[in-house]
């Protein structure tokens, strides 16, 4: 069984892949102070609660938080007796290397999303990921990551607004019934929701114009379904895109 680990700035997702489908997956808050022992105890307990008794023989990690990688490596080595593949490291090959400026380090999550999206939908894609940051990944016809856009994440923007303006409350993200709010909360919700709808539409349109070709938009991340309600922003939503991308990269490394 393959253990896939997607470590983001906010959450870390663990999944168990049996070669054809995910047996289970779990999400926990990312904490760079968590030790390998704590990870193992939590993961084993989570597996027992679901009645899952499998043997982990391989691991692959994608992490946007460098400080977390060491303890995740130790987890794989100490408890599963396996050397994990770490996306972005020299010993982890990609199906198609990124084509970006020399010396540029591309976030592992963006490489994984590109691989997963190309495997499912072919090339010429815009992958919009609603995470701590809202990222736009441009995937070429052959599956190569060729650049993109990074914008502040939705929750990050809301938190910054709340923290910087003493009179503004913390609000939940939802689609407002009207554009023009008649109270503070409604005004903030409208600004965030329709502001991000506009951001997604405009950036996607400019990417297509610059690339001068038809491109499909693939969305992933927890807030993507909310924004799909507001407009026809995406061609498809992939809930497990990053985890799928990890299996694609792992399979490629097994085959070469």
mmCIF file of N, CA and C in Angstrom, residues 87-90 92-108 110-115 118 138-147 211 248-249 252-253 256:
data_model
loop_
_atom_site.group_PDB
_atom_site.id
_atom_site.type_symbol
_atom_site.label_atom_id
_atom_site.label_comp_id
_atom_site.label_asym_id
_atom_site.label_seq_id
_atom_site.Cartn_x
_atom_site.Cartn_y
_atom_site.Cartn_z
ATOM 1 N N UNK A 87 8.483 15.075 -3.519
ATOM 2 C CA UNK A 87 8.337 15.859 -4.735
ATOM 3 C C UNK A 87 9.173 17.133 -4.633
ATOM 4 N N UNK A 88 9.941 17.389 -5.679
ATOM 5 C CA UNK A 88 10.817 18.554 -5.693
ATOM 6 C C UNK A 88 12.266 18.210 -5.408
ATOM 7 N N UNK A 89 12.518 17.008 -4.873
ATOM 8 C CA UNK A 89 13.876 16.564 -4.611
ATOM 9 C C UNK A 89 14.439 15.869 -5.857
ATOM 10 N N UNK A 90 15.771 15.855 -6.024
ATOM 11 C CA UNK A 90 16.381 15.294 -7.246
ATOM 12 C C UNK A 90 16.032 13.839 -7.523
ATOM 13 N N UNK A 92 13.244 12.382 -7.074
ATOM 14 C CA UNK A 92 11.827 12.211 -7.440
ATOM 15 C C UNK A 92 11.609 12.823 -8.821
ATOM 16 N N UNK A 93 11.541 11.953 -9.828
ATOM 17 C CA UNK A 93 11.388 12.426 -11.206
ATOM 18 C C UNK A 93 9.936 12.815 -11.483
ATOM 19 N N UNK A 94 9.756 13.756 -12.395
ATOM 20 C CA UNK A 94 8.421 14.185 -12.817
ATOM 21 C C UNK A 94 8.140 13.664 -14.213
ATOM 22 N N UNK A 95 6.883 13.350 -14.533
ATOM 23 C CA UNK A 95 6.559 12.877 -15.883
ATOM 24 C C UNK A 95 7.048 13.835 -16.958
ATOM 25 N N UNK A 96 6.904 15.151 -16.700
ATOM 26 C CA UNK A 96 7.438 16.183 -17.594
ATOM 27 C C UNK A 96 7.998 17.296 -16.717
ATOM 28 N N UNK A 97 9.284 17.629 -16.847
ATOM 29 C CA UNK A 97 9.866 18.681 -16.003
ATOM 30 C C UNK A 97 9.216 20.035 -16.279
ATOM 31 N N UNK A 98 9.172 20.921 -15.278
ATOM 32 C CA UNK A 98 8.601 22.262 -15.499
ATOM 33 C C UNK A 98 9.482 23.082 -16.431
ATOM 34 N N UNK A 99 8.846 23.971 -17.154
ATOM 35 C CA UNK A 99 9.586 24.882 -18.034
ATOM 36 C C UNK A 99 9.401 26.302 -17.504
ATOM 37 N N UNK A 100 10.336 26.695 -16.642
ATOM 38 C CA UNK A 100 10.286 28.011 -16.004
ATOM 39 C C UNK A 100 11.682 28.630 -16.056
ATOM 40 N N UNK A 101 11.816 29.843 -15.518
ATOM 41 C CA UNK A 101 13.112 30.512 -15.520
ATOM 42 C C UNK A 101 14.154 29.683 -14.782
ATOM 43 N N UNK A 102 15.377 29.712 -15.299
ATOM 44 C CA UNK A 102 16.474 28.973 -14.688
ATOM 45 C C UNK A 102 16.650 29.402 -13.229
ATOM 46 N N UNK A 103 16.819 28.428 -12.352
ATOM 47 C CA UNK A 103 17.014 28.722 -10.935
ATOM 48 C C UNK A 103 15.741 28.885 -10.146
ATOM 49 N N UNK A 104 14.592 28.828 -10.808
ATOM 50 C CA UNK A 104 13.308 28.985 -10.124
ATOM 51 C C UNK A 104 12.898 27.691 -9.436
ATOM 52 N N UNK A 105 12.491 27.793 -8.190
ATOM 53 C CA UNK A 105 11.971 26.640 -7.456
ATOM 54 C C UNK A 105 10.447 26.677 -7.498
ATOM 55 N N UNK A 106 9.862 25.657 -8.067
ATOM 56 C CA UNK A 106 8.401 25.588 -8.183
ATOM 57 C C UNK A 106 7.849 24.835 -6.984
ATOM 58 N N UNK A 107 6.792 25.349 -6.389
ATOM 59 C CA UNK A 107 6.165 24.698 -5.239
ATOM 60 C C UNK A 107 5.757 23.270 -5.573
ATOM 61 N N UNK A 108 6.046 22.313 -4.700
ATOM 62 C CA UNK A 108 5.682 20.911 -4.968
ATOM 63 C C UNK A 108 4.193 20.716 -5.247
ATOM 64 N N UNK A 110 2.219 22.632 -6.788
ATOM 65 C CA UNK A 110 1.894 23.046 -8.152
ATOM 66 C C UNK A 110 2.352 21.994 -9.163
ATOM 67 N N UNK A 111 3.481 21.366 -8.879
ATOM 68 C CA UNK A 111 3.957 20.278 -9.735
ATOM 69 C C UNK A 111 3.021 19.081 -9.654
ATOM 70 N N UNK A 112 2.557 18.775 -8.455
ATOM 71 C CA UNK A 112 1.664 17.637 -8.253
ATOM 72 C C UNK A 112 0.308 17.902 -8.907
ATOM 73 N N UNK A 113 -0.223 19.105 -8.733
ATOM 74 C CA UNK A 113 -1.498 19.443 -9.365
ATOM 75 C C UNK A 113 -1.407 19.356 -10.880
ATOM 76 N N UNK A 114 -0.300 19.806 -11.435
ATOM 77 C CA UNK A 114 -0.120 19.755 -12.886
ATOM 78 C C UNK A 114 -0.105 18.315 -13.377
ATOM 79 N N UNK A 115 0.615 17.450 -12.660
ATOM 80 C CA UNK A 115 0.678 16.037 -13.055
ATOM 81 C C UNK A 115 -0.688 15.375 -12.947
ATOM 82 N N UNK A 118 -3.141 16.825 -15.726
ATOM 83 C CA UNK A 118 -2.825 16.344 -17.073
ATOM 84 C C UNK A 118 -3.198 14.883 -17.233
ATOM 85 N N UNK A 138 -0.486 26.887 -14.952
ATOM 86 C CA UNK A 138 -0.677 26.712 -16.386
ATOM 87 C C UNK A 138 0.032 25.439 -16.817
ATOM 88 N N UNK A 139 -0.733 24.507 -17.388
ATOM 89 C CA UNK A 139 -0.210 23.208 -17.806
ATOM 90 C C UNK A 139 -0.189 23.162 -19.327
ATOM 91 N N UNK A 140 0.991 22.921 -19.898
ATOM 92 C CA UNK A 140 1.159 22.905 -21.354
ATOM 93 C C UNK A 140 0.553 21.636 -21.957
ATOM 94 N N UNK A 141 0.596 21.549 -23.275
ATOM 95 C CA UNK A 141 -0.042 20.436 -23.986
ATOM 96 C C UNK A 141 0.530 19.081 -23.580
ATOM 97 N N UNK A 142 1.817 19.056 -23.192
ATOM 98 C CA UNK A 142 2.454 17.789 -22.843
ATOM 99 C C UNK A 142 2.459 17.514 -21.340
ATOM 100 N N UNK A 143 1.833 18.383 -20.557
ATOM 101 C CA UNK A 143 1.756 18.181 -19.122
ATOM 102 C C UNK A 143 2.767 18.959 -18.309
ATOM 103 N N UNK A 144 3.612 19.746 -18.963
ATOM 104 C CA UNK A 144 4.615 20.521 -18.236
ATOM 105 C C UNK A 144 3.981 21.725 -17.549
ATOM 106 N N UNK A 145 4.422 21.978 -16.323
ATOM 107 C CA UNK A 145 4.054 23.222 -15.651
ATOM 108 C C UNK A 145 4.896 24.330 -16.277
ATOM 109 N N UNK A 146 4.246 25.392 -16.777
ATOM 110 C CA UNK A 146 4.979 26.440 -17.489
ATOM 111 C C UNK A 146 4.810 27.812 -16.839
ATOM 112 N N UNK A 147 4.308 27.839 -15.616
ATOM 113 C CA UNK A 147 4.161 29.115 -14.922
ATOM 114 C C UNK A 147 2.768 29.282 -14.367
ATOM 115 N N UNK A 211 -1.794 32.933 -23.861
ATOM 116 C CA UNK A 211 -1.420 31.640 -24.441
ATOM 117 C C UNK A 211 -1.968 31.470 -25.851
ATOM 118 N N UNK A 248 0.185 9.627 -9.449
ATOM 119 C CA UNK A 248 0.712 9.686 -10.816
ATOM 120 C C UNK A 248 2.237 9.769 -10.793
ATOM 121 N N UNK A 249 2.762 10.642 -9.952
ATOM 122 C CA UNK A 249 4.218 10.818 -9.863
ATOM 123 C C UNK A 249 4.861 9.553 -9.292
ATOM 124 N N UNK A 252 4.989 6.932 -12.011
ATOM 125 C CA UNK A 252 6.013 7.254 -13.003
ATOM 126 C C UNK A 252 7.401 6.857 -12.497
ATOM 127 N N UNK A 253 7.677 7.132 -11.225
ATOM 128 C CA UNK A 253 8.996 6.776 -10.679
ATOM 129 C C UNK A 253 9.185 5.271 -10.558
ATOM 130 N N UNK A 256 10.121 4.065 -14.346
ATOM 131 C CA UNK A 256 11.370 4.452 -15.036
ATOM 132 C C UNK A 256 12.567 3.654 -14.510
#
